[in-house]
Amino acid sequence: MDSQLDGIFYPQSVAVVGATATPGKIGFMLMASLLEGGYPGQVYPVNPGQPALFGRPAYPSLSAIPGPVDLAIISIPAALTIPVVKEAIAKEVKGIILVSGGFSEVGTDTGRNMQAELRELAKSSRTIIIGPNTLGVANPMFNFNGTFQTTFKLLKPGKVAVVAQSGGMCTHIVHALTDHNVGISKCMSLGNRVGLDFNEVIEYLGQDEETGVIALYIEGLDHPRDLLAAARVVVKKKPVVALKSGRGAGLEHATLSHTGALAGSYRIYQAAFKQNGIIMADTVTALIDYLKALSYQPPAPGNRVAIISVQAGPGIVTADQCREKGLALAQFSPETKSLLRQKISLLNSVDNPVDAAWVSTQPGDCREVLDAVLADPGVDAVIVASVFLEANMGLMWALTETTDCKKKPVVVCLDSPGMIAQKEIMALENRGFPVFSLPDRVVTGLAGLVRYGEIVRA
Amino acid sequence: MDSQLDGIFYPQSVAVVGATATPGKIGFMLMASLLEGGYPGQVYPVNPGQPALFGRPAYPSLSAIPGPVDLAIISIPAALTIPVVKEAIAKEVKGIILVSGGFSEVGTDTGRNMQAELRELAKSSRTIIIGPNTLGVANPMFNFNGTFQTTFKLLKPGKVAVVAQSGGMCTHIVHALTDHNVGISKCMSLGNRVGLDFNEVIEYLGQDEETGVIALYIEGLDHPRDLLAAARVVVKKKPVVALKSGRGAGLEHATLSHTGALAGSYRIYQAAFKQNGIIMADTVTALIDYLKALSYQPPAPGNRVAIISVQAGPGIVTADQCREKGLALAQFSPETKSLLRQKISLLNSVDNPVDAAWVSTQPGDCREVLDAVLADPGVDAVIVASVFLEANMGLMWALTETTDCKKKPVVVCLDSPGMIAQKEIMALENRGFPVFSLPDRVVTGLAGLVRYGEIVRA
């Protein structure tokens, strides 16, 4: 199985059935994605009406392509797909990405029957069929964009894998991760799942060395227990975070699939996912915050948080949010308090949240404050929070040089109007400290690290 | 009273007591803020040890300045402030911004006594004292940055006024608004509030023609009923949105003020604010989303939301969020459904959420779809949601030309990895449609417009 999925994520050659020179068409965007993305393998456009496309020879059919093809991406009307899928299987392609829509999701007998036939074809062959009704697959590390979303050339290679039932939500999530400076290892839209479902992809990504965090977007499941079983094995090794939609009654008409045993009961999903060590995100924003924190920092050994802020207000707001998200405010040891009292003005608090206002211009002092708080046995994690002001940036530079923060997560809240703090943010994130611009979002990120710590220790 | 506050927001001349040429000092940043911000009035640095500062004559004292001074900004050690405040009052300045800290917030008898003396001075004179322990005041429309936060030169003039107890949170909020393309009419940090409190500023801003939305950041109140009474009068004319911090027991040591009658009981605040028509934000993120929507769009006539998405997934996720935030999914009339059925592929839903996938490349058809949904009497507000794809942008351009959306709010969710949709986002926001990058955040924004509609109609 694994080697077959390698053929999809690292194909040596790709054929695009339905390739066209007409801008705006899916078959155009599929070609543009491969070529603009710098895909290193062979690309074969397939279109019976064209001798050449995108400056390369085009082929009338898959079987007319000389030599082997690893992956066939198919975007043609639904009614024409079955013979082409059979042809691809006969050519022994490793995988098929069936972009075409018009199957069970339209609710007609024809659609359902065609989908049933695809399912049989998938079952009876070694070829993996992704979709139908899928956006496709991308692997930024391999410069491979096998989707019609040409923007995926912007993705940064990284640790987060995204597996989404919906192509639109796959796109939304990876776009948002890109905007939050979070890299992607692989992403995939499953669509109608005739031949490949969540559990198989989770198993594969669990073994994948390039993937450190797995994100799932789920609308409805036919076999929820398979997903839970696959996740249970993986979650001790790498975090699995899920967003479930289609939560309320009356939204069934809108979900792409609504035949799952658990569909419609969000509470049952929440309970089952929690029990199996999957972190549940309620919103896309929370999903992004969890993924960002988990891709940058280690799980927290406990839930006792120290907050070091510049100016009291941001510290208080952050402390409120910690409490509301189930995190505790750490109590400092007498040793820590005494060191803080030496460094910090009598005008400011050395209790948690610490207001480092008057040391914030002194990187050396800042570093001592940070190191002392990190070394305190009563502290499990640290939030550093500040608004941008030139004079506050000493604290941020000190953090990039702080010594011992491999075992306790450190996350940062720093705003950057007009990208004014871009230099500091890049320095922090290059050193592994994720930066969030709003206080509640840094706390959500940290709550993900605390939750994952509990899962690992459970 | 109003004319006195005009003297603070539109001063003709400003003296900076404690001005210095030493970078990193507050007295340096105060001067830099005024000069870099392009302040059009007279600036008088006051420092007894310097004949000149920033290329202009410096004065040994306030009284040595020839001619009148509207506003004195004071940043000197606490122990030296009382005589300077007296001198400013004698010079008949309209306002004093007392940046210096070291009063009641440090918890010493000396600090408390000095603060009591300041309060008496404020009470017995016509001069308004802001602070002590304040960041200051800014009015971007007037190019006036009377704070030590030099970044406020980046603020865009606009409709939102921000009044914050904490300088750090004032900064955090206006920075975030700036990053979300929301303009500021005025902003102010109240600090320890010896001479000016929320109620007086709310009254002033209620009359202020440049202010369309009022944001409050509150830690603790001495006179909560005064604030509620002032807000009650204003909320029918313009929305008031509040974020309250210091919510839990045990955070009192960290709040700048904790003598308020209602301090410590967040539930009581929530109930009282709601009863008086103040919109409560639980997080800074929600505050920003409310303010953005309220500054761009009219209040909603009801809570029935239509969602027009490209691709089903983003529509479903948005619908989930609507429900969880108390909004209802609109039921379309037969006329609307029939028009949608003509325009939209049989592959896609014309129920709410509408999937406009296959019309998204046709601005003319998109416009008809948008106009039909807006005209439906069962629809109170519209969310347009899409990921960025060149082919989807027809929907966004159609929206910029949509005719009738003055009475029903329209808000947009559009992502923009690497700023790729910057052109479309600017076009939408210039036409008055606020753009949010994440589905739950567009729904939060709309929920603010629905809530404000209820307040206006109550």
Coordinates of C-alpha atoms in Angstrom, one line a residue, chain A:
Chain A
M1 CA 0.0 0.0 0.0
D2 CA 2.7 2.5 1.0
S3 CA 4.6 2.2 -2.2
Q4 CA 1.4 2.8 -4.2
L5 CA 0.8 6.0 -2.3
D6 CA 4.4 7.0 -2.9
G7 CA 3.5 6.8 -6.6
I8 CA 0.8 9.4 -6.0
F9 CA 2.9 11.8 -3.8
Y10 CA 6.2 11.3 -5.7
P11 CA 5.2 10.4 -9.2
Q12 CA 7.9 10.1 -11.8
S13 CA 5.4 10.9 -14.6
V14 CA 2.0 12.4 -14.8
A15 CA -0.6 12.3 -17.6
V16 CA -3.4 14.9 -17.6
V17 CA -6.5 13.6 -19.3
G18 CA -8.6 16.5 -20.4
A19 CA -5.6 18.9 -20.7
T20 CA -6.6 22.0 -22.7
A21 CA -5.2 25.3 -23.9
T22 CA -8.4 27.2 -22.9
P23 CA -7.6 29.3 -19.8
G24 CA -10.1 29.0 -16.9
K25 CA -10.8 25.4 -17.7
I26 CA -9.8 22.8 -15.0
G27 CA -7.7 20.9 -17.6
F28 CA -5.8 24.1 -18.3
M29 CA -5.2 24.8 -14.6
L30 CA -4.1 21.2 -13.9
M31 CA -1.4 21.7 -16.6
A32 CA -0.4 25.2 -15.3
S33 CA -0.1 23.8 -11.8
L34 CA 2.3 21.1 -12.8
L35 CA 4.4 23.3 -15.0
E36 CA 4.5 26.6 -12.9
G37 CA 5.2 24.5 -9.8
G38 CA 8.4 23.2 -11.3
Y39 CA 7.4 19.5 -11.3
P40 CA 10.6 17.6 -12.1
G41 CA 9.0 14.5 -13.7
Q42 CA 7.5 13.8 -17.2
V43 CA 4.2 15.5 -18.0
Y44 CA 1.9 14.1 -20.7
P45 CA -1.1 16.1 -21.8
V46 CA -3.9 13.8 -23.1
N47 CA -6.5 15.3 -25.5
P48 CA -7.7 13.5 -28.7
G49 CA -8.3 16.8 -30.5
Q50 CA -4.8 18.4 -30.0
P51 CA -1.4 17.3 -31.4
A52 CA 0.5 19.6 -28.9
L53 CA -0.3 21.5 -25.7
F54 CA 1.8 23.8 -23.6
G55 CA 4.7 23.3 -26.0
R56 CA 4.8 19.6 -25.7
P57 CA 3.3 16.7 -27.6
A58 CA -0.2 15.8 -26.6
Y59 CA -1.6 12.2 -26.8
P60 CA -5.0 11.1 -28.0
S61 CA -5.3 8.6 -25.1
L62 CA -3.5 7.2 -22.1
S63 CA -2.6 4.0 -24.0
A64 CA -1.0 6.1 -26.7
I65 CA 1.6 7.4 -24.3
P66 CA 4.9 5.6 -24.8
G67 CA 6.4 4.1 -21.6
P68 CA 5.0 4.0 -18.1
V69 CA 2.8 6.6 -16.4
D70 CA 2.8 6.8 -12.5
L71 CA -0.2 9.0 -12.1
A72 CA -3.2 9.8 -14.3
I73 CA -5.1 13.0 -13.4
I74 CA -8.5 12.9 -15.1
S75 CA -10.8 15.9 -15.7
I76 CA -13.4 15.0 -18.2
P77 CA -17.2 14.8 -18.0
A78 CA -18.5 12.2 -15.6
A79 CA -20.2 10.1 -18.3
L80 CA -16.8 9.6 -20.1
T81 CA -14.7 8.6 -17.0
I82 CA -15.3 4.9 -16.6
P83 CA -13.6 3.8 -19.9
V84 CA -10.7 6.1 -19.2
V85 CA -10.3 4.8 -15.6
K86 CA -10.3 1.2 -17.1
E87 CA -7.6 2.3 -19.6
A88 CA -5.5 3.8 -16.8
I89 CA -5.8 0.5 -14.8
A90 CA -4.8 -1.4 -17.9
K91 CA -1.7 0.8 -18.3
E92 CA -0.9 -0.1 -14.7
V93 CA -0.7 3.5 -13.4
K94 CA 0.0 3.6 -9.7
G95 CA -2.7 6.2 -9.0
I96 CA -5.6 8.0 -10.5
I97 CA -6.7 11.5 -9.4
L98 CA -10.3 11.7 -10.6
V99 CA -11.1 15.4 -10.5
S100 CA -14.4 15.0 -12.5
G101 CA -17.6 15.6 -10.5
G102 CA -21.1 14.4 -11.2
F103 CA -21.2 11.1 -9.2
S104 CA -23.0 10.3 -6.0
E105 CA -22.8 13.9 -4.8
V106 CA -25.5 15.0 -7.3
G107 CA -28.0 12.6 -5.9
T108 CA -29.0 10.9 -9.2
D109 CA -29.2 7.2 -9.9
T110 CA -26.8 7.6 -12.8
G111 CA -24.3 9.3 -10.5
R112 CA -24.7 6.7 -7.8
N113 CA -24.3 3.8 -10.3
M114 CA -21.2 5.3 -11.9
Q115 CA -19.7 5.8 -8.5
A116 CA -20.5 2.2 -7.5
E117 CA -18.7 1.0 -10.7
L118 CA -15.7 3.1 -9.8
R119 CA -15.6 1.6 -6.4
E120 CA -15.6 -1.9 -7.9
L121 CA -12.7 -0.9 -10.2
A122 CA -10.8 0.5 -7.3
K123 CA -11.3 -2.6 -5.2
S124 CA -10.3 -5.1 -8.0
S125 CA -7.1 -3.4 -9.0
R126 CA -3.8 -2.3 -7.5
T127 CA -4.3 1.2 -8.8
I128 CA -5.4 3.7 -6.2
I129 CA -8.3 6.0 -7.2
I130 CA -8.5 9.4 -5.4
G131 CA -11.9 11.0 -5.7
P132 CA -14.0 11.4 -7.8
N133 CA -14.9 15.0 -7.2
T134 CA -11.4 15.9 -5.9
L135 CA -9.1 18.8 -6.1
G136 CA -6.1 16.5 -6.2
V137 CA -2.8 16.1 -4.3
A138 CA 0.3 18.2 -3.7
N139 CA 3.8 17.6 -2.3
P140 CA 5.6 21.0 -2.1
M141 CA 8.9 19.3 -1.1
F142 CA 8.9 17.5 -4.4
N143 CA 7.6 20.6 -6.3
F144 CA 4.6 18.5 -7.3
N145 CA 1.2 20.3 -7.6
G146 CA -1.2 17.7 -8.8
T147 CA -4.3 20.0 -8.2
F148 CA -6.1 22.6 -10.3
Q149 CA -5.3 25.1 -7.6
T150 CA -2.4 26.9 -9.2
T151 CA -1.8 28.9 -6.0
F152 CA -0.2 25.8 -4.5
K153 CA 3.1 26.9 -6.0
L154 CA 3.1 29.4 -3.1
L155 CA 3.2 26.6 -0.4
K156 CA 6.3 26.4 1.7
P157 CA 7.6 22.9 2.3
G158 CA 7.2 21.9 5.9
K159 CA 5.8 19.5 8.5
V160 CA 2.0 19.8 8.2
A161 CA 0.0 17.3 6.1
V162 CA -3.5 18.3 5.3
V163 CA -6.1 15.6 4.3
A164 CA -9.5 17.1 3.5
Q165 CA -12.8 15.7 2.2
S166 CA -13.5 18.9 0.4
G167 CA -11.2 20.5 -2.2
G168 CA -12.3 24.0 -1.2
M169 CA -11.5 23.4 2.4
C170 CA -8.2 21.7 1.6
T171 CA -7.4 25.0 -0.3
H172 CA -8.7 27.2 2.5
I173 CA -6.5 25.4 5.1
V174 CA -3.3 25.3 3.1
H175 CA -3.7 28.9 2.0
A176 CA -4.2 30.0 5.7
L177 CA -1.2 27.9 6.8
T178 CA 0.9 29.6 4.1
D179 CA -0.2 33.0 5.3
H180 CA 0.7 32.0 8.9
N181 CA 4.2 30.9 7.8
V182 CA 3.5 27.2 8.3
G183 CA 5.0 24.7 5.9
I184 CA 3.1 21.8 4.2
S185 CA 4.5 18.3 3.8
K186 CA 1.7 17.0 1.7
C187 CA -1.9 17.8 1.0
M188 CA -4.8 16.0 -0.5
S189 CA -8.5 16.3 -1.1
L190 CA -10.3 12.9 -0.8
G191 CA -13.5 13.8 -2.5
N192 CA -16.1 11.0 -2.8
R193 CA -13.5 8.4 -1.6
V194 CA -14.3 5.4 -3.8
G195 CA -10.8 4.0 -3.4
L196 CA -8.9 5.9 -0.7
D197 CA -10.2 7.0 2.6
F198 CA -8.9 8.8 5.7
N199 CA -7.6 5.7 7.5
E200 CA -5.3 4.7 4.6
V201 CA -3.9 8.2 4.3
I202 CA -3.4 8.5 8.0
E203 CA -1.5 5.2 8.1
Y204 CA 0.7 6.4 5.3
L205 CA 1.4 9.9 6.8
G206 CA 2.1 8.2 10.2
Q207 CA 5.1 6.6 8.5
D208 CA 6.0 9.6 6.4
E209 CA 9.2 11.1 7.7
E210 CA 8.5 14.5 6.2
T211 CA 5.2 14.8 8.1
G212 CA 5.2 15.9 11.7
V213 CA 1.6 17.0 12.2
I214 CA -1.6 15.6 10.5
A215 CA -4.7 17.8 9.9
L216 CA -8.0 16.4 8.9
Y217 CA -11.1 18.1 7.5
I218 CA -14.1 15.8 7.7
E219 CA -17.7 16.3 6.5
G220 CA -19.1 12.8 7.0
L221 CA -17.7 9.3 7.3
D222 CA -18.8 5.9 6.1
H223 CA -16.4 4.1 8.3
P224 CA -15.6 6.2 11.3
R225 CA -14.1 3.3 13.3
D226 CA -11.4 2.8 10.6
L227 CA -10.3 6.4 10.9
L228 CA -10.3 6.2 14.7
A229 CA -8.3 3.0 14.6
A230 CA -5.7 4.4 12.2
A231 CA -5.4 7.7 14.3
R232 CA -5.0 5.8 17.6
V233 CA -1.8 4.2 16.3
V234 CA -0.4 7.5 15.0
V235 CA -1.2 10.0 17.7
K236 CA 1.6 9.0 20.1
K237 CA 4.1 9.7 17.3
K238 CA 2.6 12.8 15.8
P239 CA -0.4 14.9 16.6
V240 CA -3.6 14.5 14.6
V241 CA -5.9 17.6 14.5
A242 CA -9.4 17.5 13.1
L243 CA -12.1 19.9 12.0
K244 CA -15.5 18.4 11.5
S245 CA -18.2 20.3 9.6
G246 CA -21.9 19.7 8.7
R247 CA -22.6 19.8 12.4
G248 CA -26.3 20.7 12.6
A249 CA -29.5 19.1 11.5
G250 CA -30.7 20.5 8.1
L251 CA -27.2 20.8 6.6
E252 CA -27.2 17.3 5.2
H253 CA -28.3 18.5 1.8
A254 CA -25.1 20.5 1.6
T255 CA -22.5 18.0 2.7
L256 CA -20.7 16.1 0.0
S257 CA -21.4 12.9 1.8
H258 CA -24.0 12.1 4.5
T259 CA -24.1 8.4 4.7
G260 CA -21.7 8.1 7.6
A261 CA -22.8 6.1 10.7
L262 CA -22.0 9.1 12.9
A263 CA -23.1 11.9 10.6
G264 CA -25.2 14.6 12.2
S265 CA -24.0 14.1 15.7
Y266 CA -21.2 16.4 16.4
R267 CA -21.1 15.6 20.1
I268 CA -20.5 11.9 19.3
Y269 CA -17.7 12.8 17.0
Q270 CA -16.1 15.1 19.6
A271 CA -16.3 12.4 22.3
A272 CA -14.9 9.6 20.0
F273 CA -12.1 11.8 18.6
K274 CA -11.1 12.9 22.1
Q275 CA -11.0 9.4 23.4
N276 CA -8.8 8.3 20.6
G277 CA -6.3 11.2 21.0
I278 CA -7.4 13.3 18.1
I279 CA -7.3 17.1 18.9
M280 CA -10.6 18.7 17.8
A281 CA -10.6 22.2 16.4
D282 CA -14.0 24.0 16.5
T283 CA -13.1 26.6 13.9
V284 CA -10.7 27.0 11.0
T285 CA -8.9 29.7 13.1
A286 CA -8.4 27.3 15.9
L287 CA -7.2 24.6 13.5
I288 CA -4.6 27.0 12.1
D289 CA -3.4 28.0 15.5
Y290 CA -3.1 24.4 16.7
L291 CA -1.2 23.4 13.6
K292 CA 1.1 26.4 13.8
A293 CA 2.0 25.8 17.4
L294 CA 2.3 22.0 16.9
S295 CA 4.6 22.4 13.9
Y296 CA 7.0 24.7 15.7
Q297 CA 7.2 23.6 19.3
P298 CA 7.2 20.4 21.5
P299 CA 4.2 19.2 23.5
A300 CA 3.9 20.8 26.9
P301 CA 4.8 18.7 30.0
G302 CA 1.8 20.2 31.9
N303 CA -0.6 23.1 31.8
R304 CA 1.1 25.7 34.1
V305 CA 1.8 28.7 31.9
A306 CA 4.1 31.7 32.6
I307 CA 3.4 34.9 30.8
I308 CA 6.1 37.5 30.2
S309 CA 4.6 40.6 28.7
V310 CA 5.8 44.2 28.0
Q311 CA 3.1 46.4 29.5
A312 CA 0.5 45.0 31.9
G313 CA -2.6 45.0 29.6
P314 CA -1.5 42.4 27.1
G315 CA -0.4 40.2 30.0
I316 CA -3.7 40.4 31.7
V317 CA -5.7 39.7 28.5
T318 CA -3.5 36.7 27.8
A319 CA -3.9 35.4 31.4
D320 CA -7.7 35.7 31.0
Q321 CA -7.6 33.6 27.8
C322 CA -5.4 31.0 29.4
R323 CA -7.9 30.4 32.1
E324 CA -10.8 30.3 29.7
K325 CA -9.0 27.6 27.7
G326 CA -8.2 25.4 30.7
L327 CA -4.6 26.5 31.2
A328 CA -3.3 27.4 34.7
L329 CA -1.2 30.4 35.6
A330 CA 2.2 29.1 37.0
Q331 CA 3.2 30.0 40.5
F332 CA 6.9 31.0 40.5
S333 CA 9.4 29.6 43.1
P334 CA 11.0 32.0 45.6
E335 CA 14.2 31.8 43.6
T336 CA 12.6 32.9 40.4
K337 CA 10.8 35.7 42.1
S338 CA 14.0 36.9 43.7
L339 CA 15.8 37.0 40.4
L340 CA 12.9 38.7 38.7
R341 CA 12.8 41.3 41.5
Q342 CA 16.5 42.1 40.8
K343 CA 15.8 42.7 37.2
I344 CA 12.4 44.3 37.1
S345 CA 11.4 47.8 38.2
L346 CA 9.5 48.1 41.5
L347 CA 6.8 49.7 39.3
N348 CA 6.1 46.4 37.7
S349 CA 4.7 43.0 38.7
V350 CA 7.0 40.0 39.1
D351 CA 4.1 37.8 39.8
N352 CA 2.7 35.9 36.8
P353 CA 1.9 37.6 34.3
V354 CA 5.4 39.3 34.6
D355 CA 5.6 42.8 33.2
A356 CA 9.0 43.1 31.7
A357 CA 8.4 46.7 30.6
W358 CA 11.6 48.3 32.0
V359 CA 14.0 45.5 31.1
S360 CA 12.6 45.2 27.6
T361 CA 15.4 47.3 26.1
Q362 CA 18.2 45.2 27.7
P363 CA 18.6 41.9 25.9
G364 CA 21.0 40.6 28.5
D365 CA 18.5 41.1 31.4
C366 CA 15.7 39.8 29.2
R367 CA 17.6 36.7 28.6
E368 CA 18.2 36.1 32.3
V369 CA 14.5 36.7 33.0
L370 CA 13.5 34.2 30.3
D371 CA 16.0 31.6 31.4
A372 CA 14.9 31.9 35.0
V373 CA 11.2 31.5 34.2
L374 CA 12.0 28.5 31.9
A375 CA 14.1 26.8 34.5
D376 CA 11.4 27.2 37.2
P377 CA 10.1 23.6 37.9
G378 CA 6.6 25.1 38.4
V379 CA 6.5 26.3 34.8
D380 CA 5.5 24.0 31.9
A381 CA 5.2 26.6 29.1
V382 CA 5.9 30.2 28.4
I383 CA 4.1 32.9 26.5
V384 CA 6.0 36.0 25.5
A385 CA 3.6 38.9 24.6
S386 CA 4.3 42.4 23.5
V387 CA 3.1 45.0 21.1
F388 CA 5.6 46.3 18.6
L389 CA 7.6 49.2 19.8
E390 CA 11.3 49.5 19.0
A391 CA 12.1 49.6 22.7
N392 CA 10.3 46.3 23.3
M393 CA 12.2 44.3 20.8
G394 CA 15.1 43.6 23.2
L395 CA 12.9 40.9 24.7
M396 CA 12.3 39.3 21.3
W397 CA 16.0 39.3 20.4
A398 CA 16.8 37.8 23.8
L399 CA 14.4 35.0 23.1
T400 CA 16.2 34.1 19.9
E401 CA 19.2 33.5 22.1
T402 CA 17.6 31.8 25.0
T403 CA 19.3 28.6 25.9
D404 CA 17.0 26.0 27.3
C405 CA 13.7 25.7 25.6
K406 CA 13.7 22.3 24.0
K407 CA 11.5 20.7 26.6
K408 CA 9.0 23.4 27.4
P409 CA 7.2 25.2 24.7
V410 CA 7.6 28.9 24.1
V411 CA 5.1 30.8 22.0
V412 CA 5.0 34.5 21.1
C413 CA 2.4 37.1 20.7
L414 CA 3.7 40.1 18.7
D415 CA 1.8 42.4 16.4
S416 CA 3.3 43.9 13.3
P417 CA 1.2 46.8 11.8
G418 CA 2.3 47.3 8.2
M419 CA 4.8 44.4 8.6
I420 CA 7.0 46.6 10.8
A421 CA 8.2 43.7 12.9
Q422 CA 8.8 41.4 10.0
K423 CA 12.5 41.1 10.8
E424 CA 11.9 40.1 14.4
I425 CA 9.1 37.7 13.4
M426 CA 11.3 36.0 10.9
A427 CA 14.2 35.7 13.4
L428 CA 11.8 34.2 16.0
E429 CA 10.2 31.7 13.6
N430 CA 13.5 30.7 12.1
R431 CA 14.6 29.8 15.6
G432 CA 11.4 27.8 16.0
F433 CA 9.2 30.2 18.0
P434 CA 5.8 30.6 16.4
V435 CA 4.5 34.2 16.4
F436 CA 0.8 35.0 16.7
S437 CA -0.5 38.5 16.3
L438 CA -3.5 38.3 18.7
P439 CA -3.5 37.2 22.4
D440 CA -6.4 34.7 22.2
R441 CA -4.8 33.0 19.2
V442 CA -1.4 32.5 20.9
V443 CA -3.3 30.9 23.8
T444 CA -5.2 28.6 21.4
G445 CA -1.9 27.5 19.9
L446 CA -0.4 26.8 23.3
A447 CA -3.6 25.0 24.4
G448 CA -2.9 22.6 21.4
L449 CA 0.6 21.9 22.8
V450 CA -0.8 21.3 26.3
R451 CA -3.5 19.0 24.9
Y452 CA -0.9 17.1 22.8
G453 CA 1.3 16.7 25.9
E454 CA -1.7 15.0 27.7
I455 CA -2.2 12.7 24.7
V456 CA 1.4 11.7 24.6
R457 CA 1.5 11.0 28.3
A458 CA -1.9 9.2 28.5

